[in-house]
mmCIF file of C-alpha atoms in Angstrom:
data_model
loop_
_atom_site.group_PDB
_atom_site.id
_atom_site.type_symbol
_atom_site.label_atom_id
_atom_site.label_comp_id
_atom_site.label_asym_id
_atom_site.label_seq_id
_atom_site.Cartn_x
_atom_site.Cartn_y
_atom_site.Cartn_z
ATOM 1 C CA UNK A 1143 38.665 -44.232 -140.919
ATOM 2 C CA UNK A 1144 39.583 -40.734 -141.003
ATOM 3 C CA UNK A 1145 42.678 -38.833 -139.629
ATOM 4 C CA UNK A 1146 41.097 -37.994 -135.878
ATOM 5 C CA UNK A 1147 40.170 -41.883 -135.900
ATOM 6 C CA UNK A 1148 43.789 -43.273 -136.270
ATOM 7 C CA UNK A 1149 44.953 -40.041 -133.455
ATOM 8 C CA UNK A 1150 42.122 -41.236 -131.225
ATOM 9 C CA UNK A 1151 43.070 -44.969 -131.128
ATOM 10 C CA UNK A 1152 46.820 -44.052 -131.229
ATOM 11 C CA UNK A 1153 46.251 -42.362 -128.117
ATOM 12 C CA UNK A 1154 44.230 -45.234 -126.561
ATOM 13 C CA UNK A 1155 46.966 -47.777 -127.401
ATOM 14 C CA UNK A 1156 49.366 -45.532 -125.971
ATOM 15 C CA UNK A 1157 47.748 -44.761 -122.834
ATOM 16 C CA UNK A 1158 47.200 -48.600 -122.295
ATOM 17 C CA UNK A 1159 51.393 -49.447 -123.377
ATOM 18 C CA UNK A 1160 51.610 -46.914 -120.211
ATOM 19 C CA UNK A 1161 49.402 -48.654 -117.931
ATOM 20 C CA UNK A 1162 51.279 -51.497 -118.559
ATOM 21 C CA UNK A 1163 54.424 -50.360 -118.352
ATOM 22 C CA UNK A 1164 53.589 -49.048 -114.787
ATOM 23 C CA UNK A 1165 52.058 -52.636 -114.019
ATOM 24 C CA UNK A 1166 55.019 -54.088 -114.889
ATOM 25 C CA UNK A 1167 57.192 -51.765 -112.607
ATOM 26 C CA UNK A 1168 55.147 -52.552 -110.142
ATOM 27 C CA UNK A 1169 55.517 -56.205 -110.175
ATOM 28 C CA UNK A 1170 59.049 -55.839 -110.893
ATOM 29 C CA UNK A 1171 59.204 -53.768 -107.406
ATOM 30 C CA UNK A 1172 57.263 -56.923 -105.998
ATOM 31 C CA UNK A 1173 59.433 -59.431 -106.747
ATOM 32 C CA UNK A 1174 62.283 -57.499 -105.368
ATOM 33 C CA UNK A 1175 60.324 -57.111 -102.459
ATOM 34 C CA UNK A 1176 59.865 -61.035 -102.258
ATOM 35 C CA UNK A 1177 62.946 -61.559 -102.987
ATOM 36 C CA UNK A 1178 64.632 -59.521 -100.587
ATOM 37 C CA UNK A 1179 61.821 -60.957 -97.530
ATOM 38 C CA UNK A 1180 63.081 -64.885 -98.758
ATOM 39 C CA UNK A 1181 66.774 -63.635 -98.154
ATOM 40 C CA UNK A 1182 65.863 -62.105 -94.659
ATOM 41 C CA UNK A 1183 63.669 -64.921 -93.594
ATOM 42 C CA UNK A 1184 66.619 -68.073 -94.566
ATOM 43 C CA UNK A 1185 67.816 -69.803 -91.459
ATOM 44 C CA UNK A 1186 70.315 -71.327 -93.361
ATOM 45 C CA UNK A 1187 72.667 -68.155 -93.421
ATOM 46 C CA UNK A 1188 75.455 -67.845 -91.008
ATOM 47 C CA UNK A 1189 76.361 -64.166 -90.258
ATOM 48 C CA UNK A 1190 79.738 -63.640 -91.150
ATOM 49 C CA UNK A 1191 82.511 -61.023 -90.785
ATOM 50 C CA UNK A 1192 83.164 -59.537 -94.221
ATOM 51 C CA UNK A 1193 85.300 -56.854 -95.127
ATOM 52 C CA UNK A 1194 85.690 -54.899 -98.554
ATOM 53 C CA UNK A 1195 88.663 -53.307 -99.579
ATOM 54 C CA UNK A 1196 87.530 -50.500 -101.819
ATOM 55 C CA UNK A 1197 83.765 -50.755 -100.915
ATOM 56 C CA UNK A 1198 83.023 -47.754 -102.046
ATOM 57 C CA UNK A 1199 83.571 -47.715 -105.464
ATOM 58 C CA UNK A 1200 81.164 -48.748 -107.727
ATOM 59 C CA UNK A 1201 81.568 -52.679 -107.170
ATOM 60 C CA UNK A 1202 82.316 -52.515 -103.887
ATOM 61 C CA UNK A 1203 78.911 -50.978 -103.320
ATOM 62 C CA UNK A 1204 77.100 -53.809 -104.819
ATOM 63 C CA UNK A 1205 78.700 -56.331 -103.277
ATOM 64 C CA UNK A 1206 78.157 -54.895 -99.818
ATOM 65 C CA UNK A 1207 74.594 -53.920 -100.650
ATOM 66 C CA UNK A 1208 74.318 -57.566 -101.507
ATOM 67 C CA UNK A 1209 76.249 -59.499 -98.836
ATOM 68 C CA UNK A 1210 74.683 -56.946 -96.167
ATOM 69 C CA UNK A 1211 71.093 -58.315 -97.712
ATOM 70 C CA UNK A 1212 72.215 -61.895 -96.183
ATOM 71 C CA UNK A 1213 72.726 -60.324 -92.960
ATOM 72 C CA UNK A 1214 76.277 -60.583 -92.664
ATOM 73 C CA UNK A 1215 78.211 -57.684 -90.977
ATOM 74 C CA UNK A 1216 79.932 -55.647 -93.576
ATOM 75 C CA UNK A 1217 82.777 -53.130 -93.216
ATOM 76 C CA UNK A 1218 84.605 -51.367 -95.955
ATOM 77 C CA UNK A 1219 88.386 -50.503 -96.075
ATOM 78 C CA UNK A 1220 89.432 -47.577 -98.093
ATOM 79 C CA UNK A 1221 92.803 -45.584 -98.117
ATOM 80 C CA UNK A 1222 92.780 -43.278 -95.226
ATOM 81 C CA UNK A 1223 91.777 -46.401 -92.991
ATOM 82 C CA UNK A 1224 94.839 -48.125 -93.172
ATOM 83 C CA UNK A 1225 96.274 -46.642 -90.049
ATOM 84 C CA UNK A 1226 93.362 -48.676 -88.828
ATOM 85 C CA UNK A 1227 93.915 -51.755 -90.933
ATOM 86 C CA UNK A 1228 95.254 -53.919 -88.914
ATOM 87 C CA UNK A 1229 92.090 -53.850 -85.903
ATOM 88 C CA UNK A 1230 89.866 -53.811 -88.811
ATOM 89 C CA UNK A 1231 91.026 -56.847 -90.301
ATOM 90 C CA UNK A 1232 91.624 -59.300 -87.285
ATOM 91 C CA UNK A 1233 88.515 -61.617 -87.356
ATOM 92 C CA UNK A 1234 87.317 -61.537 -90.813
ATOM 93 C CA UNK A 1235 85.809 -64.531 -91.970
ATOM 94 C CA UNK A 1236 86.067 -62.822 -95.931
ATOM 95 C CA UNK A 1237 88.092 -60.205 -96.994
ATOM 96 C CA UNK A 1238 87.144 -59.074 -100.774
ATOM 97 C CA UNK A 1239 89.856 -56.899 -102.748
ATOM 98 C CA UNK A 1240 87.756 -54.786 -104.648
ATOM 99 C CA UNK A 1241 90.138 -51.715 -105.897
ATOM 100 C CA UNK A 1242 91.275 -50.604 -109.536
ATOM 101 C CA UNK A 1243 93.634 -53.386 -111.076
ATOM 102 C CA UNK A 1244 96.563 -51.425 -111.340
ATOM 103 C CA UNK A 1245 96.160 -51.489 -107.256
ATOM 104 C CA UNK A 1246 95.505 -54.708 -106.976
ATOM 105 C CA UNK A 1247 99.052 -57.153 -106.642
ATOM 106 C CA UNK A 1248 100.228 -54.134 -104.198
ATOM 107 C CA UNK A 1249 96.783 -53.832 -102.134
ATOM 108 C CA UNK A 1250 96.691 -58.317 -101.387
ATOM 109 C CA UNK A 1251 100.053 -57.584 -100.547
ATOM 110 C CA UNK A 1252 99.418 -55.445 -97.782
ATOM 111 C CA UNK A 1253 95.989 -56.982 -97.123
ATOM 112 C CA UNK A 1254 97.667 -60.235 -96.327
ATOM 113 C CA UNK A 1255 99.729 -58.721 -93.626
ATOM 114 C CA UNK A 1256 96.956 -58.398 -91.345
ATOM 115 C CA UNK A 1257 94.387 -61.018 -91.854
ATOM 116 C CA UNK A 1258 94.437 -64.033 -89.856
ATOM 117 C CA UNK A 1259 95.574 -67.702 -91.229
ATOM 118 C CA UNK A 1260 91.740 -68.977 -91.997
ATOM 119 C CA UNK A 1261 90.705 -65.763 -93.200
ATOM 120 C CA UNK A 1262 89.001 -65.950 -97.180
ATOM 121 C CA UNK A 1263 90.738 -63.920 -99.018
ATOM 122 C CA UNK A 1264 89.193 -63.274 -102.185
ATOM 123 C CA UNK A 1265 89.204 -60.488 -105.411
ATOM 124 C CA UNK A 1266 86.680 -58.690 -108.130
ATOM 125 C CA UNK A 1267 89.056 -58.448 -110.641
ATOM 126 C CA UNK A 1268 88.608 -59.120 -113.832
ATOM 127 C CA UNK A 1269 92.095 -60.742 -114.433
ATOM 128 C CA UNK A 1270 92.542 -63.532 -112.726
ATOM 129 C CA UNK A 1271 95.883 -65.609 -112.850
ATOM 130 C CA UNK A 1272 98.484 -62.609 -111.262
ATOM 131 C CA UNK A 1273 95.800 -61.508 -108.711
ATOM 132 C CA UNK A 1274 95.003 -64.938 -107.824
ATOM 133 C CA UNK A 1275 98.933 -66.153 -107.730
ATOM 134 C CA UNK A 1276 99.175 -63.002 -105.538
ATOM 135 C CA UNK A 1277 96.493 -64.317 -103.223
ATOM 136 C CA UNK A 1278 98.164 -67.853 -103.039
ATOM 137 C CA UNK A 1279 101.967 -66.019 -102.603
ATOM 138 C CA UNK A 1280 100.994 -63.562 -100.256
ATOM 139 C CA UNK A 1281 98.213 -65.397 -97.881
ATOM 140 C CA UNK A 1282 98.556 -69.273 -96.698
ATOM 141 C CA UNK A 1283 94.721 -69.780 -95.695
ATOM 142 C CA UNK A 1284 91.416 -70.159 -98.254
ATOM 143 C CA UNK A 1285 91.718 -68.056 -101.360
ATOM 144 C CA UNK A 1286 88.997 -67.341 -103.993
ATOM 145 C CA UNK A 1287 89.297 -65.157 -107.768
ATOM 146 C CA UNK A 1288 85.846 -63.927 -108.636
ATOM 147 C CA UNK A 1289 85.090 -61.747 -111.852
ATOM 148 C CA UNK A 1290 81.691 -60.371 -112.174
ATOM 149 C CA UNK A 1291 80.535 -60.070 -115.189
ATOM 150 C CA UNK A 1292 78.591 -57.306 -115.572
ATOM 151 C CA UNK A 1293 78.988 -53.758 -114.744
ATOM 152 C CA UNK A 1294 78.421 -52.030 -111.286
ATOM 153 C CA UNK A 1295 75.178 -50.246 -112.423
ATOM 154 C CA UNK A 1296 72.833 -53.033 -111.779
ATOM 155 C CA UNK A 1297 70.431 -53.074 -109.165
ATOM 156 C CA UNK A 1298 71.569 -56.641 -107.988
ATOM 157 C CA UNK A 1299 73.277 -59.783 -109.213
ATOM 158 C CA UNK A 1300 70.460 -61.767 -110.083
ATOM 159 C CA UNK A 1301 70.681 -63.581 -112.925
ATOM 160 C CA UNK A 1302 74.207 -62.243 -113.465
ATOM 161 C CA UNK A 1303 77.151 -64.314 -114.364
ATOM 162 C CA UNK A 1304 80.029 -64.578 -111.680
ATOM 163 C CA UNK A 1305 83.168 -66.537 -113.092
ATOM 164 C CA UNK A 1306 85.161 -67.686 -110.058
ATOM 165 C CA UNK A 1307 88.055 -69.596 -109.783
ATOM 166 C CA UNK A 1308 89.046 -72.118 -106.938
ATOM 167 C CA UNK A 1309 92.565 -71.841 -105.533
ATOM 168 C CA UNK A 1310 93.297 -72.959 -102.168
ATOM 169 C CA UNK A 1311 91.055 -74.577 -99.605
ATOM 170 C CA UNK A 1312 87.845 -75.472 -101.926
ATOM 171 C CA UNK A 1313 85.453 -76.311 -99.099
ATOM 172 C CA UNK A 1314 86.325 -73.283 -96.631
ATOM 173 C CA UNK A 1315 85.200 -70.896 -99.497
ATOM 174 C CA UNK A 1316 81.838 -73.202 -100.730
ATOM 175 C CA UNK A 1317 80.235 -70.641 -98.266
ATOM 176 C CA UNK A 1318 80.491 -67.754 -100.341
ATOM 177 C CA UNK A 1319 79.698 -69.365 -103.541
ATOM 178 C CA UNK A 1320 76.455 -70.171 -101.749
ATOM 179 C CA UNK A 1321 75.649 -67.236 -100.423
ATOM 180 C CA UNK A 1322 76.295 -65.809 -104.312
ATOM 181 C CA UNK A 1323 73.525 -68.738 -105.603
ATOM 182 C CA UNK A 1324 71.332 -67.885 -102.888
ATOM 183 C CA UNK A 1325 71.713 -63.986 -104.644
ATOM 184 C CA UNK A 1326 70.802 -65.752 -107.841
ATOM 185 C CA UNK A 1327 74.125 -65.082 -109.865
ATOM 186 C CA UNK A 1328 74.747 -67.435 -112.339
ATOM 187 C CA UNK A 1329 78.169 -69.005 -111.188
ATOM 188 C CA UNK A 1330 80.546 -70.377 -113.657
ATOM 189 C CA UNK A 1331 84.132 -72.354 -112.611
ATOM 190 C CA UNK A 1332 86.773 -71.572 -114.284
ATOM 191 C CA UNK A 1333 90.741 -71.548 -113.903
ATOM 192 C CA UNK A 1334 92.717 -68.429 -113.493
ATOM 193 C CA UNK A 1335 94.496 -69.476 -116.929
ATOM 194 C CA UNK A 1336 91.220 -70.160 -119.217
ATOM 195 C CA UNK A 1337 89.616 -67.206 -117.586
ATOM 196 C CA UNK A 1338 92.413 -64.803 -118.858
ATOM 197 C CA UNK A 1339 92.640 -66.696 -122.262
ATOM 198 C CA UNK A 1340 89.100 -66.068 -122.732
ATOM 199 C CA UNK A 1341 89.151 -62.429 -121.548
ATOM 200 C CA UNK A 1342 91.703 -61.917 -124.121
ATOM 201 C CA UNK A 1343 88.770 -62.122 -126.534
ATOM 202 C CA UNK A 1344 85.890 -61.071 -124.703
ATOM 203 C CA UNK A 1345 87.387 -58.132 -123.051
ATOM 204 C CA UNK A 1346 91.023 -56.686 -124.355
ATOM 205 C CA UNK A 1347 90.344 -57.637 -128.334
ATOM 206 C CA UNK A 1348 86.702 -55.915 -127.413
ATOM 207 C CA UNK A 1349 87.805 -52.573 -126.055
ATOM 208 C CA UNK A 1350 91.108 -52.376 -128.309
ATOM 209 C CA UNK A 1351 88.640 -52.990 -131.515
ATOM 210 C CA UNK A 1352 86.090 -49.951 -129.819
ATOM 211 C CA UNK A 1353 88.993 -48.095 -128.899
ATOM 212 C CA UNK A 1354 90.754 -47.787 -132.211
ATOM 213 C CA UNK A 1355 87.045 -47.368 -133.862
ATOM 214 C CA UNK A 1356 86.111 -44.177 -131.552
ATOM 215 C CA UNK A 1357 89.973 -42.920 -132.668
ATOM 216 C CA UNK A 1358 89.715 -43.671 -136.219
ATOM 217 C CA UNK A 1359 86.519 -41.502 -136.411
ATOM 218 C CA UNK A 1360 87.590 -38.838 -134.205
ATOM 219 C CA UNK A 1361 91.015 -38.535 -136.951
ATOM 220 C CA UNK A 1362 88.279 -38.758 -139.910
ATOM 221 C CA UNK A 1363 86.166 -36.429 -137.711
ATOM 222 C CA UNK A 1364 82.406 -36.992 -139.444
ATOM 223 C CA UNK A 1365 79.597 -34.858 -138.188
ATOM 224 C CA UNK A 1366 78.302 -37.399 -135.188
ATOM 225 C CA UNK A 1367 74.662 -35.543 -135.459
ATOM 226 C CA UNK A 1368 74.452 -36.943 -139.631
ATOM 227 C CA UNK A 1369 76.001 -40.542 -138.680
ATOM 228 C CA UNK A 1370 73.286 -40.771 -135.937
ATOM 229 C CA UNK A 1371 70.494 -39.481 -137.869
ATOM 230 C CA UNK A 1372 71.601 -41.433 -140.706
ATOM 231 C CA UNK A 1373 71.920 -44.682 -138.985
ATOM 232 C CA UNK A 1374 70.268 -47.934 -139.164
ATOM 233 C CA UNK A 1375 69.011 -49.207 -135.653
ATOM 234 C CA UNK A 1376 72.124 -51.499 -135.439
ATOM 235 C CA UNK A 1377 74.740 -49.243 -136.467
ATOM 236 C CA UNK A 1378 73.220 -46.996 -133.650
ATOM 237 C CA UNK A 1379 73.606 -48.879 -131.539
ATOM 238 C CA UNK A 1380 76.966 -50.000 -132.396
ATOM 239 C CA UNK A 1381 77.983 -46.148 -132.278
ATOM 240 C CA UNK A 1382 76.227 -46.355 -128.859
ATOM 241 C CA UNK A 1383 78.672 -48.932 -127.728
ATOM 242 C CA UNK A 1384 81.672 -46.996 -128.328
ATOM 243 C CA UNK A 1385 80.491 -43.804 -127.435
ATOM 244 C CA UNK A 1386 79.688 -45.854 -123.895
ATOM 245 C CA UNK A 1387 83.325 -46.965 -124.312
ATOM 246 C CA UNK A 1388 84.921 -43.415 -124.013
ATOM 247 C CA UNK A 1389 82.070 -42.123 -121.057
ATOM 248 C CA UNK A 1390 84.141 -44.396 -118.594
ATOM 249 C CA UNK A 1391 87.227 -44.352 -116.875
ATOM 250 C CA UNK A 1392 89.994 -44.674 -119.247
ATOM 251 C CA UNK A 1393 92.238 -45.865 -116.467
ATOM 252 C CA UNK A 1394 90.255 -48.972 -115.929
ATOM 253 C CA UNK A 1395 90.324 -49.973 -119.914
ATOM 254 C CA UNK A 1396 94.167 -48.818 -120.024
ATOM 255 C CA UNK A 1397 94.545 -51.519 -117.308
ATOM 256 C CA UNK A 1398 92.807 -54.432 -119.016
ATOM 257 C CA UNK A 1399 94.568 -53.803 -122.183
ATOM 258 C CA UNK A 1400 98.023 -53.510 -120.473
ATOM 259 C CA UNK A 1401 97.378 -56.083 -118.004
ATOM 260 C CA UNK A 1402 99.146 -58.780 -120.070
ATOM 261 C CA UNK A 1403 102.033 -58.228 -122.863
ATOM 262 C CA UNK A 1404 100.613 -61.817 -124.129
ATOM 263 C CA UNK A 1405 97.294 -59.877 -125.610
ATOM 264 C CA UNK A 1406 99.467 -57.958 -127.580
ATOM 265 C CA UNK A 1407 100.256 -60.818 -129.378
ATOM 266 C CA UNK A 1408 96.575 -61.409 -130.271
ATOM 267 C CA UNK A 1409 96.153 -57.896 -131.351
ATOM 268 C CA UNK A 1410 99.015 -57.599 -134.113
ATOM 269 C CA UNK A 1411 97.186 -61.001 -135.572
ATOM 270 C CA UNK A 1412 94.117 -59.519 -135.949
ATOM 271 C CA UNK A 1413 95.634 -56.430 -137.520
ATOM 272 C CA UNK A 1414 97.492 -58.817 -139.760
ATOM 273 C CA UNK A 1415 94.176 -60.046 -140.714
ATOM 274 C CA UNK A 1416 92.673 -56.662 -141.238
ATOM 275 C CA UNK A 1417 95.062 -55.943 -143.723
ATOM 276 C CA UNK A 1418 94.360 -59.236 -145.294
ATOM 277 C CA UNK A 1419 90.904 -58.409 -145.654
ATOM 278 C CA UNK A 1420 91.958 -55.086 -147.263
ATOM 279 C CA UNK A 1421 94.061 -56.975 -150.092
ATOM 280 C CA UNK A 1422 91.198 -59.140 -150.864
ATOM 281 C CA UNK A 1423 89.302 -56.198 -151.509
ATOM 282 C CA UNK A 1424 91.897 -54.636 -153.334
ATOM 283 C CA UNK A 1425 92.027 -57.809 -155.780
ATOM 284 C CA UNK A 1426 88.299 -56.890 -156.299
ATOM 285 C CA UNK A 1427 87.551 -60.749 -156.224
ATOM 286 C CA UNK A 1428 83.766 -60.949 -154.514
ATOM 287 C CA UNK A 1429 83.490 -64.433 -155.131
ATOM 288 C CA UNK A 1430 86.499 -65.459 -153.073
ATOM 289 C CA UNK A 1431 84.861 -62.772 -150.350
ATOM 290 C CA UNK A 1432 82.025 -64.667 -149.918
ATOM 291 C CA UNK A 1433 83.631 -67.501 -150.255
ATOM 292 C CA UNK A 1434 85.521 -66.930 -146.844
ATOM 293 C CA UNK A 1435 82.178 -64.475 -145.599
ATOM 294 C CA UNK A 1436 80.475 -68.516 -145.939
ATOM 295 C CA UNK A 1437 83.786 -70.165 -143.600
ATOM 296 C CA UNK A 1438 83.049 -67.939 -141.185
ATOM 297 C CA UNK A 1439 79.149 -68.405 -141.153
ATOM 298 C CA UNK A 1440 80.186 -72.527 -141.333
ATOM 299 C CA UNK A 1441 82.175 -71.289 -137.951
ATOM 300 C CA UNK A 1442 79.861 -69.748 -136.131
ATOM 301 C CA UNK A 1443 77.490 -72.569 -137.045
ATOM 302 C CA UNK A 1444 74.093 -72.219 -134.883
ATOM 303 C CA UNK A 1445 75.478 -69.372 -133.022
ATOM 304 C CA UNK A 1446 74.952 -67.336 -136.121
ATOM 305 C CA UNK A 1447 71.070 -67.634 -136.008
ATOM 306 C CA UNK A 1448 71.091 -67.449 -132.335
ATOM 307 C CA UNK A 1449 73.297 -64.144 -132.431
ATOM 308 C CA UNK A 1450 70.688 -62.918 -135.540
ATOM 309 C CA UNK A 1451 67.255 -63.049 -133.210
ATOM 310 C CA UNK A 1452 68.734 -62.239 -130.185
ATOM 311 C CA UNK A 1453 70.032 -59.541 -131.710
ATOM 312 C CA UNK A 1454 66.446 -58.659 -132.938
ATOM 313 C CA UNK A 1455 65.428 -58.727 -129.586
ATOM 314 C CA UNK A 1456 67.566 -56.022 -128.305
ATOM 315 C CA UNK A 1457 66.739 -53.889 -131.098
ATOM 316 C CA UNK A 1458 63.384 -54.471 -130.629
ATOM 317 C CA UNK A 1459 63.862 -53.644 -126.347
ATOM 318 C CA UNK A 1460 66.671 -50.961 -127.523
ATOM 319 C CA UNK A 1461 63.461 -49.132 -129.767
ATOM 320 C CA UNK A 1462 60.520 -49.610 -127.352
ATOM 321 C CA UNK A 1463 62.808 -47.901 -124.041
ATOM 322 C CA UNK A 1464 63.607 -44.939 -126.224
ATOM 323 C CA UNK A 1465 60.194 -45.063 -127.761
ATOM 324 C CA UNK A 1466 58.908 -44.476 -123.784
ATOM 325 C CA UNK A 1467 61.551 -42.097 -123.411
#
């Protein structure tokens, strides 16, 4: 087959990966279009009074986008309405704090002035144990800690994990956790103390990790343009990930880090380890290197080849997007 051959049928292929890929939109705009015409048609759905405090940030936005799909009656409470607050507030069967968490302790407190006794009052942030002891302190009626997990740059929350924690008056909030299944989230219980715990891993060791990564390299200061041209697909996309770190609003990762003293804690111990790891390297003993590299594998157990093809996977969806692109 000569060169024109292989161009001809490259083309071909291509033209039908772009047929396809316009099929697939389309279906992908159908099911939303089901989807949304099963919420609007379910007799099972109470309108309620909802308000969201900060509704139009980011988060806010989704969640009234997707609470105003169920057909409740949405309003959103920002700064200058607080003159108003008080009119706006009386008969809300669920007010959601959803404001920067630096705001938050002061915002319930203030919140909780106005709403009535069997109001829900409930948060989206992603601590849990001081907002949610806030709630309890501050408000005697039904209280609920949510935490999204996910970003607000989603088209909805379907198939989207939602941690939420149950604090006072379990069967008065069942209602919204309903209303979040019938939005498909994936819901997971959790207390306001395990929640934290684990964000101490997932999030604040995270971001503190990417955060002293972006700041190491910007003190070495490589040329970005040769790391990305000379980078493997995963260390791309690992660069990706901390150059997505430093887009966003530093006050919101500032506020995670600082939100508890304990974390700190947890960060000197891994930078005890780190410097561990140096003096093994330093003894220049690769036996006893993989000898812990195989503990940690023994850890991780199945995870590790679960972690390995998924892994694969987004690589493989990470290639094909920019491929299109």
């Amino acid at each position: 087959m000569v060169e024109s051959d292989f161009s001809a049928e490259l083309k071909e292929v291509q033209a039908q990966l772009d047929a396809l890929t316009a099929k697939k939109q389309a279906l992908e705009n159908a099911l939303e279009e089901a989807r949304l015409a099963k919420l609007s048609l379910s007799e099972s759905i109470p309108s309620k009074k909802i308000t969201i405090v900060g509704g139009r940030g980011k988060l806010g936005q989704l969640f009234v986008r997707q609470f105003a799909q169920l057909g409740h009656e949405l309003q959103i409470l920002e700064q200058d309405d607080w003159p108003n607050a008080k009119a706006m507030l009386a008969g809300q069967d669920l007010v959601i704090i959803s404001v920067p968490i630096n705001l938050t302790l002061s915002v319930i407190e203030q919140v909780a002035d106005y709403i009535e006794p069997d109001t829900i009052l409930a948060d989206l942030t992603s601590i849990k144990q001081k907002p949610v002891e806030k709630m309890l302190a501050c408000h005697t009626g039904p209280v609920l800690g949510l935490h999204p997990m996910f970003g607000p740059d989603v088209d909805n929350i379907q198939d989207q994990v939602v941690a939420y924690c149950h604090a006072r008056a379990e069967e008065e909030c069942q209602w919204v956790l309903d209303n979040l299944i019938l939005l498909e989230a994936k819901l997971e219980a959790v207390s306001a103390q395990s929640h934290d715990n684990a964000m101490a891993f997932i999030q604040v060791m995270r971001h503190f990790s990417t955060f002293m990564y972006g700041y190491h390299l910007k003190q070495e200061n490589p040329e970005l343009s040769e790391l990305i041209a000379l980078s493997s697909p995963i260390y791309r996309l690992e660069l990706a990930m901390v150059g997505r770190l430093f887009a966003q609003d530093s006050q919101l990762y500032a506020d995670i880090i600082y939100a508890n003293s304990e974390n700190f804690d947890l960060l000197k111990r891994f930078v005890s380890r780190f410097q561990t790891g140096i003096e093994l390297l330093e003894k220049g003993d690769k036996t006893l290197f993989k000898q812990e590299f195989e503990e940690v594998h023994q850890w991780f157990g199945d995870y590790a080849d679960h972690f390995l093809n998924e892994s694969k996977r987004l690589l493989k969806a990470a290639h094909q997007s920019s491929a299109q692109s």
